[in-house]
XYZ file of C-alpha atoms in Angstrom:
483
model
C -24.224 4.832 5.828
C -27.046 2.664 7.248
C -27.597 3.161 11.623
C -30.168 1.171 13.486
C -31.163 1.244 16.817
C -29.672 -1.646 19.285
C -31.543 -4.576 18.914
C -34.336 -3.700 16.512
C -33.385 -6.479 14.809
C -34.844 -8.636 17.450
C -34.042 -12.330 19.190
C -30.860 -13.924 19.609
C -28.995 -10.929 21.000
C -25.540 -12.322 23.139
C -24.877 -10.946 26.826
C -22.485 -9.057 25.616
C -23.314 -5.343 25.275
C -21.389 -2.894 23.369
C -20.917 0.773 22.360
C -20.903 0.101 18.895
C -20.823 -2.164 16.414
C -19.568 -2.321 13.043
C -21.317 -4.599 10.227
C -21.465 -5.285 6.741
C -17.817 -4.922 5.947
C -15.032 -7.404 5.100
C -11.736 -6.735 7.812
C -7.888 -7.319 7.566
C -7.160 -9.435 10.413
C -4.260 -10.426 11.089
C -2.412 -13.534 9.241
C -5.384 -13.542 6.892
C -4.321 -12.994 2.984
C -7.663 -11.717 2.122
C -10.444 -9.492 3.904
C -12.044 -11.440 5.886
C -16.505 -10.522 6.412
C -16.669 -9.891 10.430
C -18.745 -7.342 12.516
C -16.404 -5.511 14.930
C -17.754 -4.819 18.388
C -16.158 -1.796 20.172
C -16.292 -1.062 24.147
C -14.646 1.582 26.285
C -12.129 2.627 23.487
C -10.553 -1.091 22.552
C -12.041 -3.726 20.270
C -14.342 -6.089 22.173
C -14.764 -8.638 19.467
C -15.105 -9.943 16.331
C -17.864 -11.902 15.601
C -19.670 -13.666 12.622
C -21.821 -11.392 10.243
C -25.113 -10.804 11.600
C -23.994 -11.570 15.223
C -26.920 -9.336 17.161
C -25.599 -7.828 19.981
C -26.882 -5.102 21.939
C -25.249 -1.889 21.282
C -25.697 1.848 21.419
C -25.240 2.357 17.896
C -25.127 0.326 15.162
C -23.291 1.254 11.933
C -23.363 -0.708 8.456
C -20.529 -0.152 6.940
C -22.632 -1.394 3.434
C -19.302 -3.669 1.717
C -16.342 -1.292 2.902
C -13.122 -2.573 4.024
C -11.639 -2.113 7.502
C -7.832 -1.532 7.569
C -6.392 -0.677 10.988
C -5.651 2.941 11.494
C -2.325 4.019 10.116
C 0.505 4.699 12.141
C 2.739 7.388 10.602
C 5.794 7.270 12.120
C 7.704 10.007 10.415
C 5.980 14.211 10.066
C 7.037 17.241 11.200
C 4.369 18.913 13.294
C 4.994 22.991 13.883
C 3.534 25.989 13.461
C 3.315 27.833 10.205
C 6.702 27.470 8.327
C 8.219 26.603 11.281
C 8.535 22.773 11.413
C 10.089 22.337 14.904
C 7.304 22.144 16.794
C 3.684 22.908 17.497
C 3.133 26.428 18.887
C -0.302 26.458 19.573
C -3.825 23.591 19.511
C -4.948 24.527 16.080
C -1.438 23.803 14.729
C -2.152 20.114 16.259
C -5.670 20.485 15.107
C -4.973 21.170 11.559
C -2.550 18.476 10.489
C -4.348 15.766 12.473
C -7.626 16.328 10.107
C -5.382 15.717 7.807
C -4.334 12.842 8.918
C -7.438 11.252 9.589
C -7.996 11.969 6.130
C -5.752 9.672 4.884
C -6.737 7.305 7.319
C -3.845 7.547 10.622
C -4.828 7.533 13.928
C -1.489 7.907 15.526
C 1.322 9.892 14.290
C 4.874 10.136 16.066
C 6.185 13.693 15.094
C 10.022 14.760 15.212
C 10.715 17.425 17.836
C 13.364 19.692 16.654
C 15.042 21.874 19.452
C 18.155 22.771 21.078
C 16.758 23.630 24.449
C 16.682 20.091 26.509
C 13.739 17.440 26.294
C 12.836 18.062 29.923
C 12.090 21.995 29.969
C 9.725 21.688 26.688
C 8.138 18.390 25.832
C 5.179 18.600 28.784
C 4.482 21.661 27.446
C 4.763 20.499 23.491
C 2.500 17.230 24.261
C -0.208 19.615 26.038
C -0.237 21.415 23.294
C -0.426 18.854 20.545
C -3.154 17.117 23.219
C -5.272 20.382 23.205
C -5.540 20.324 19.465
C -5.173 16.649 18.428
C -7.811 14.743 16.580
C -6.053 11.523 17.006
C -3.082 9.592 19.222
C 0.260 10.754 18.470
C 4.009 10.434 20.453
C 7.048 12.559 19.464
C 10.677 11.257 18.373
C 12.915 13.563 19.909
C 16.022 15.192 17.754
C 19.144 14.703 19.489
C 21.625 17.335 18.167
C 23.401 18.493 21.626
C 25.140 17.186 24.831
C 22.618 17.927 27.435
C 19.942 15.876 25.046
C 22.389 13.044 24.622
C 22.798 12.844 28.537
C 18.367 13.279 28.623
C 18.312 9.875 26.098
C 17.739 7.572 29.246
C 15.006 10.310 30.704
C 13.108 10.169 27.718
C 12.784 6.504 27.345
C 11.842 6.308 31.149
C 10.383 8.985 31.718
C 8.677 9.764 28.586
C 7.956 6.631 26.882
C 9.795 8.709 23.711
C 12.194 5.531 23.132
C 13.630 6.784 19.095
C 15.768 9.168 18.808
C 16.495 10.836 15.608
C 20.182 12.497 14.277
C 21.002 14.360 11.215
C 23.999 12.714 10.070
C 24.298 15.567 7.652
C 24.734 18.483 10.012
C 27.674 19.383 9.622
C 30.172 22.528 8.515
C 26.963 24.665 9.242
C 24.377 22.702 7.573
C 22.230 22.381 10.452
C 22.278 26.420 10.047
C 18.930 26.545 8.193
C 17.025 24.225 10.904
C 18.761 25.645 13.861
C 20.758 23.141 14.703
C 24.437 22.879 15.547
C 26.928 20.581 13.817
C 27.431 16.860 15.000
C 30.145 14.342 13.664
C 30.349 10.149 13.904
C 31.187 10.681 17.326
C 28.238 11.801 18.639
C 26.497 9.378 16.592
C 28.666 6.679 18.012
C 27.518 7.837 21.593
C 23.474 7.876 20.245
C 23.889 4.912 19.206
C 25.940 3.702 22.531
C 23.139 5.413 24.912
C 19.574 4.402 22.647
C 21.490 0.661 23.221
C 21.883 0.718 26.903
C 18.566 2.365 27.851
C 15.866 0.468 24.878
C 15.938 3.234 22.523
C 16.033 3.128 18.919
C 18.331 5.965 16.503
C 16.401 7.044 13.177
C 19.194 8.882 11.254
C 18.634 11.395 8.547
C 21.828 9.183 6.103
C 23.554 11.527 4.242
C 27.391 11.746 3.395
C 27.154 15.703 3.177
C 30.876 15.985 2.709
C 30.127 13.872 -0.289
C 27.173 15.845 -1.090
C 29.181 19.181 -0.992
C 31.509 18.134 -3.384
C 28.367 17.492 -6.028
C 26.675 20.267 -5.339
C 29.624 22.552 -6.054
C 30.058 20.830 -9.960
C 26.220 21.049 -10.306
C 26.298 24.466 -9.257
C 28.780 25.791 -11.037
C 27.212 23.870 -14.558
C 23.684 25.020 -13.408
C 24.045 28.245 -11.620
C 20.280 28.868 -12.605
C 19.112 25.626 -10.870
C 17.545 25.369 -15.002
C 17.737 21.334 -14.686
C 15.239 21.447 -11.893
C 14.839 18.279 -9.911
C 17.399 16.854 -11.659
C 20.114 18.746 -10.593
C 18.689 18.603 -7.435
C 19.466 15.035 -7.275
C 22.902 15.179 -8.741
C 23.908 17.608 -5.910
C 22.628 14.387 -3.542
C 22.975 11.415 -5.456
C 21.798 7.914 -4.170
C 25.573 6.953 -3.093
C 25.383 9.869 -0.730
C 22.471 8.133 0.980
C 23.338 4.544 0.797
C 27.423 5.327 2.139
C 25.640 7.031 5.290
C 23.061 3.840 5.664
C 25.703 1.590 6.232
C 27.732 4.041 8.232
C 24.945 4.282 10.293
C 23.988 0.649 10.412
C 27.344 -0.604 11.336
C 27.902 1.847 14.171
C 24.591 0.623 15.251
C 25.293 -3.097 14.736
C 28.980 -2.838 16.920
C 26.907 -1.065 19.707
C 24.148 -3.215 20.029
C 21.125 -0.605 18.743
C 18.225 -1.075 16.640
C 18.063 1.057 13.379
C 15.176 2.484 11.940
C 16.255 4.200 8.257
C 13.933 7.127 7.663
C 12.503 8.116 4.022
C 14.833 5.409 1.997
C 14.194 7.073 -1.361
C 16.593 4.628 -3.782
C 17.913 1.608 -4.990
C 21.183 2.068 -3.409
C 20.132 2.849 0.031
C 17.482 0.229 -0.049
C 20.437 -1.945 -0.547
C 22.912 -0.616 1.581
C 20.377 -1.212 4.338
C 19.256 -5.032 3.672
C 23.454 -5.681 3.133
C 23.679 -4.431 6.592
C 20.528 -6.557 7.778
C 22.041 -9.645 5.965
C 25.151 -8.575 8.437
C 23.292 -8.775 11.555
C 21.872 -5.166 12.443
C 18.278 -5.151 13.137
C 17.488 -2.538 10.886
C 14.263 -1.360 10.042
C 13.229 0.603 6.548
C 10.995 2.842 5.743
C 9.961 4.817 2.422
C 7.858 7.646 1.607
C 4.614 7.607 -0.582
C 6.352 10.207 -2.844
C 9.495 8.365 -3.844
C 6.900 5.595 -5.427
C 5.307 8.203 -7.012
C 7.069 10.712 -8.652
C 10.953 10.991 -10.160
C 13.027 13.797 -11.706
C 10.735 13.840 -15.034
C 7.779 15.125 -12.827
C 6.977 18.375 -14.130
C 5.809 20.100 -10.591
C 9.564 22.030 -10.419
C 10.441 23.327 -7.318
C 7.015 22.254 -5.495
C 8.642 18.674 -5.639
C 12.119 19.368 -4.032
C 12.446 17.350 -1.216
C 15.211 15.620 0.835
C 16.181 13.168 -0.370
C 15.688 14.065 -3.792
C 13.140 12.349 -5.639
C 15.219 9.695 -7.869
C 14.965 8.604 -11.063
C 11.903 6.083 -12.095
C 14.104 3.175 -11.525
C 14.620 4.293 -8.299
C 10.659 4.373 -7.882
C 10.499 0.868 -9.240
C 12.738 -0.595 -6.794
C 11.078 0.691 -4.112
C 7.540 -1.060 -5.650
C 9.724 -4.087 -5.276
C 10.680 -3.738 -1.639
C 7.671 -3.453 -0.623
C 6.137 -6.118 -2.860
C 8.774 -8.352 -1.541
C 8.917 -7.633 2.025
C 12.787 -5.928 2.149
C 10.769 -2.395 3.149
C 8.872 -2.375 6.583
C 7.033 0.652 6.310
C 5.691 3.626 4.853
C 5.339 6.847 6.677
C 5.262 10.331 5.150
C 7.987 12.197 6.063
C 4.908 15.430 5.921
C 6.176 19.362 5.790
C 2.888 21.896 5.653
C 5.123 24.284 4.840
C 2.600 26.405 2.256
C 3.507 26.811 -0.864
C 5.093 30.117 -0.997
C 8.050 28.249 0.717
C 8.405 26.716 -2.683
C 9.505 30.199 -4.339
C 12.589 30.761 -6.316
C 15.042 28.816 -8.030
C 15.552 24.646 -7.144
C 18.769 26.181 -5.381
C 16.322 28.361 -2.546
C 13.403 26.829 -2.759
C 12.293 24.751 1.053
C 12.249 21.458 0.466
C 9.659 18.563 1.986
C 6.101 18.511 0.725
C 2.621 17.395 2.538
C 1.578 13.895 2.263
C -0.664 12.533 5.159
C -4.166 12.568 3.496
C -2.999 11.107 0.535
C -1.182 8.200 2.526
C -3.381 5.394 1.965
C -5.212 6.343 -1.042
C -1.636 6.228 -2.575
C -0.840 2.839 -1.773
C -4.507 1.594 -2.433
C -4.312 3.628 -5.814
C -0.829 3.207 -6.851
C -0.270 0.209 -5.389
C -3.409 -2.263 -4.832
C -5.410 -1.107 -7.959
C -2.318 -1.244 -10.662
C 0.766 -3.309 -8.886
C -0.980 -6.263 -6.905
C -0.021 -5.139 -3.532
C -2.051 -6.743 -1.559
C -4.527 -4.894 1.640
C -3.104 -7.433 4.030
C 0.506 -5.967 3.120
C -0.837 -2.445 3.245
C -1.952 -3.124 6.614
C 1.386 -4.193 7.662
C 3.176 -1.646 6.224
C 1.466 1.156 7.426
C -0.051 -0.283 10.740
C 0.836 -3.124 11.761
C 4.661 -2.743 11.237
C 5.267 0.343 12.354
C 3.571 -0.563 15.635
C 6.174 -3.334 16.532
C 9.209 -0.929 15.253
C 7.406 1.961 17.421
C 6.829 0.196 20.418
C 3.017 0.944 19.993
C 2.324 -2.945 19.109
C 0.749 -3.129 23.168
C -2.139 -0.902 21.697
C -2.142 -0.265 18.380
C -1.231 -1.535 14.804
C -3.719 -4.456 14.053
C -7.429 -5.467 14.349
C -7.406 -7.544 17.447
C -10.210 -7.943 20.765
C -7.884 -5.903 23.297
C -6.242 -3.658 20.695
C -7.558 0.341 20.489
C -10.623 0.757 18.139
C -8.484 2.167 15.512
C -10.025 1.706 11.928
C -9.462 3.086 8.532
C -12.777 2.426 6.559
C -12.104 2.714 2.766
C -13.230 2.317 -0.600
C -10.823 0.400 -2.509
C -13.016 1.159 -5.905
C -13.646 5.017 -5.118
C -12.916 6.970 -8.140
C -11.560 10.834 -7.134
C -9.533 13.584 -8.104
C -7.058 15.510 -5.847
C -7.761 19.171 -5.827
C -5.919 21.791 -4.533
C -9.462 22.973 -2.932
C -9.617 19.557 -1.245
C -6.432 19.894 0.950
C -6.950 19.818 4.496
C -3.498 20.602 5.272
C -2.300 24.030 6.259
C 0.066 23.409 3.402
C -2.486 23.978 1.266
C -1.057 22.081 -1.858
C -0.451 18.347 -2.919
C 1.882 16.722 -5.536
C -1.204 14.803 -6.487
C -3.262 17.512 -7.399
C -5.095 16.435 -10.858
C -4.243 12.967 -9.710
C -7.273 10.662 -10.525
C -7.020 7.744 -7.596
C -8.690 4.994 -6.885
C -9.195 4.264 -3.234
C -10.967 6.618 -1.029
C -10.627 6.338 3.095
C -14.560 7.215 4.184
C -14.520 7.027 7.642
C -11.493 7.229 10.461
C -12.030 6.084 14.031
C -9.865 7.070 16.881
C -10.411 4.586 20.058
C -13.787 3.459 18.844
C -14.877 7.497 18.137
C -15.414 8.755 14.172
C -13.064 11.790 13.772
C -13.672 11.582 9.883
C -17.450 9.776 8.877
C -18.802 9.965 5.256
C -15.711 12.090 4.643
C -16.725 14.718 6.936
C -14.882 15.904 10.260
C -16.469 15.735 13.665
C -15.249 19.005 15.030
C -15.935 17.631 18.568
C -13.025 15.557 18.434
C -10.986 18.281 18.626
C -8.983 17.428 21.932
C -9.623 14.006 22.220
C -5.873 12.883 21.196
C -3.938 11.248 23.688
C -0.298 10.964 23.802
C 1.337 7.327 23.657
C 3.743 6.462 25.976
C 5.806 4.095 23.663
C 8.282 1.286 24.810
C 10.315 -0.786 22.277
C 10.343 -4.541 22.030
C 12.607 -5.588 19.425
C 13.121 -9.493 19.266
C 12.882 -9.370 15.636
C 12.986 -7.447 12.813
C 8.398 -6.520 12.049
């Protein structure tokens, strides 16, 4: 990477003066189908213009970016963020300081984490967004996870007070299933009343959509056939088959369509859901979907065993192929990770005890520019809008964030749509400390990250430095249309 001095070029520089500026690279703007060459001047944090290559303007620094492509930073809008194999929350600033390397290596720059607790919103989440501020290498919020009747009754707080406007629910917790998470049991009630509140207030519910009564039933046969858990994945996913999923989606959506609230459908993982959801869109709900990187990537066949149970299950590969579709097509919104760094000794025993979720933010974009650009077609403009721009409208971070615009925060993913690389287990940033993609040969490599005009990740190295300089997002939803 190529830095000059301000002006050494000489003559013609503009009044305008800048803290840095970007050259050399082609940018996904929005409405353009194609990259589009462009220098990017940045000042004070925000984007201060675009201007024609070769446009000399005085500026601290200077960086040629030498025929990379500019993306804007991702948003993922769907991790869990805690503290060793406890996913609930962050405990302490390295927990905050860990995964959000991570994520700047897979090119986000804002991440909304799920806040799992029973205590309510307004004794803990200062103290969980001071934390995650201490240690945070780029912008996040938090979605919290209503699952009692003080934090239903906190719903309005946290969308005023907060800017924390989505609101997940685990449909699924019931008859003690919650148990394992620490959660107590809810019923369609108390999603009726989410739904009810999130409406009257601006918020948005993101439900966890599973049928578990359903789901018990199937995993008592597949238990009982494979008491060994021997079939692996596969009987993982017959003890939570697709129907499970897609008979909770349109529960879901057509409580939320009746009471006036916006839908978001977390980690849509199959055909059936996928369809569930745009049957229920084609009814009137504005629903939102969003898929993970692994359920385009891997199926039952995968031979990883217990390292890839997740839930959902992974499906089978036409399962994987109508997700490609959705997103090809436009019928999926986003993609977000749905990332556990649970390490892998939470992966031990049978398919039956094993912990299930898997990491997946530094392998975000290279994914999709791998798996998805390089061998399917999909295009960086729709990349862009699936993991930045989209999210931004659904999140309420569209003010700010999301797309490369004079105004907007200097958030960039700089990648390599050619890189060759390998995933290595010795690679992983993540506290996790494993990947599904490890001997995965991609192609598409993020090389720099920059948070509010600042490199947190340049030449594929971390600026330790930016430890701290994360700033929570005060978020506020403004849903006139589906993104």
């Amino acid at each position: 990477m190529r830095r000059r001095a301000a002006g050494a070029a000489g003559g013609g520089v503009t009044a305008m003066a800048c803290d840095l500026l970007l050259t050399g690279a082609t940018v996904v703007l929005p409405g353009a189908a194609e990259p589009t060459p462009c220098d990017i001047a940045v000042e004070g944090g925000r984007i201060a213009a675009l201007l024609a290559p070769g446009t000399e303007v005085p500026a601290r620094e200077v960086v040629s970016l030498n025929g990379l492509v500019v993306l804007p930073g991702a948003i993922d809008a769907h991790l869990h963020l805690g503290h060793a194999k406890d996913i609930s929350r962050p405990r302490v600033p390295a927990d905050a300081d860990r995964e959000t390397a991570a994520a700047a290596a897979g090119g986000i720059t804002c991440f909304i984490p799920y806040l799992m607790a029973t205590e309510p919103f307004d004794t803990i989440l200062g103290d969980v967004i001071a934390v995650t501020a201490a240690g945070a290498r780029i912008d996040f919020g938090y979605h919290p996870i209503i699952s009692t009747e003080e934090q239903l009754g906190e719903v309005e707080a946290c969308i005023r007070d907060w800017g924390a406007p989505s609101f997940k629910i685990f449909m699924n917790n019931r008859g003690g299933e919650g148990k394992r998470l620490g959660l107590p049991d809810i019923d369609d009630g108390f999603l009726l009343r989410l739904c009810e509140a999130a409406a009257a207030h601006g918020g948005m519910v993101c439900p966890h959509p599973e049928t578990i009564e359903m789901a018990w039933v199937m995993r008592e046969r597949v238990m009982r056939a494979d008491p060994q858990g021997a079939g692996g994945l596969a009987s993982w996913n017959a003890t939570r088959p697709p129907f499970v999923e897609a008979d909770a989606v349109q529960r879901a959506a057509y409580v939320a369509r009746i009471t006036g609230a916006p839908l978001y459908v977390v980690h849509t993982s199959s055909a059936e859901a996928l369809d569930a959801a745009l049957r229920q869109r084609a009814a009137g709900t504005r629903v939102f979907v969003e898929t993970c990187p692994h359920y385009l990537t891997h199926d039952v066949t995968w031979p990883g065993g217990m390292i890839g149970k997740i839930n959902p299950p992974l499906r089978e590969a036409t399962d994987r192929e109508a997700l490609w579709r959705g997103l090809l097509d436009g019928s999926i919104d986003t993609v977000a990770t749905d990332h556990v760094h649970r390490d892998i000794t939470s992966k031990d025993g049978d398919i039956w005890s094993a912990s299930p979720g898997c990491p997946g933010m530094e392998t975000m974009l290279p994914v999709l520019l791998s798996e998805g650009h390089a061998k399917r077609g999909l295009s960086l403009a729709r990349i862009a809008a699936l993991t930045a721009t989209n999210p931004a409208r659904a999140m309420g971070l569209a003010h700010a964030k999301g797309a490369i615009v004079p105004g907007m925060d200097a958030d960039f993913a700089i990648v390599d749509p050619a890189a060759r690389w390998t995933v290595t287990r010795e690679s992983v940033v993540s506290s996790a400390g494993y990947s599904i993609y490890e001997g995965w040969e991609l192609t598409g490599r993020v090389i720099h990250t920059l948070v509010r005009g600042r490199f947190v990740m340049r030449d594929g190295a971390f600026d330790d430095s930016a430890v701290g300089i994360g700033q929570y997002v005060r978020r506020r939803l403004r849903h006139g249309a589906r993104a």
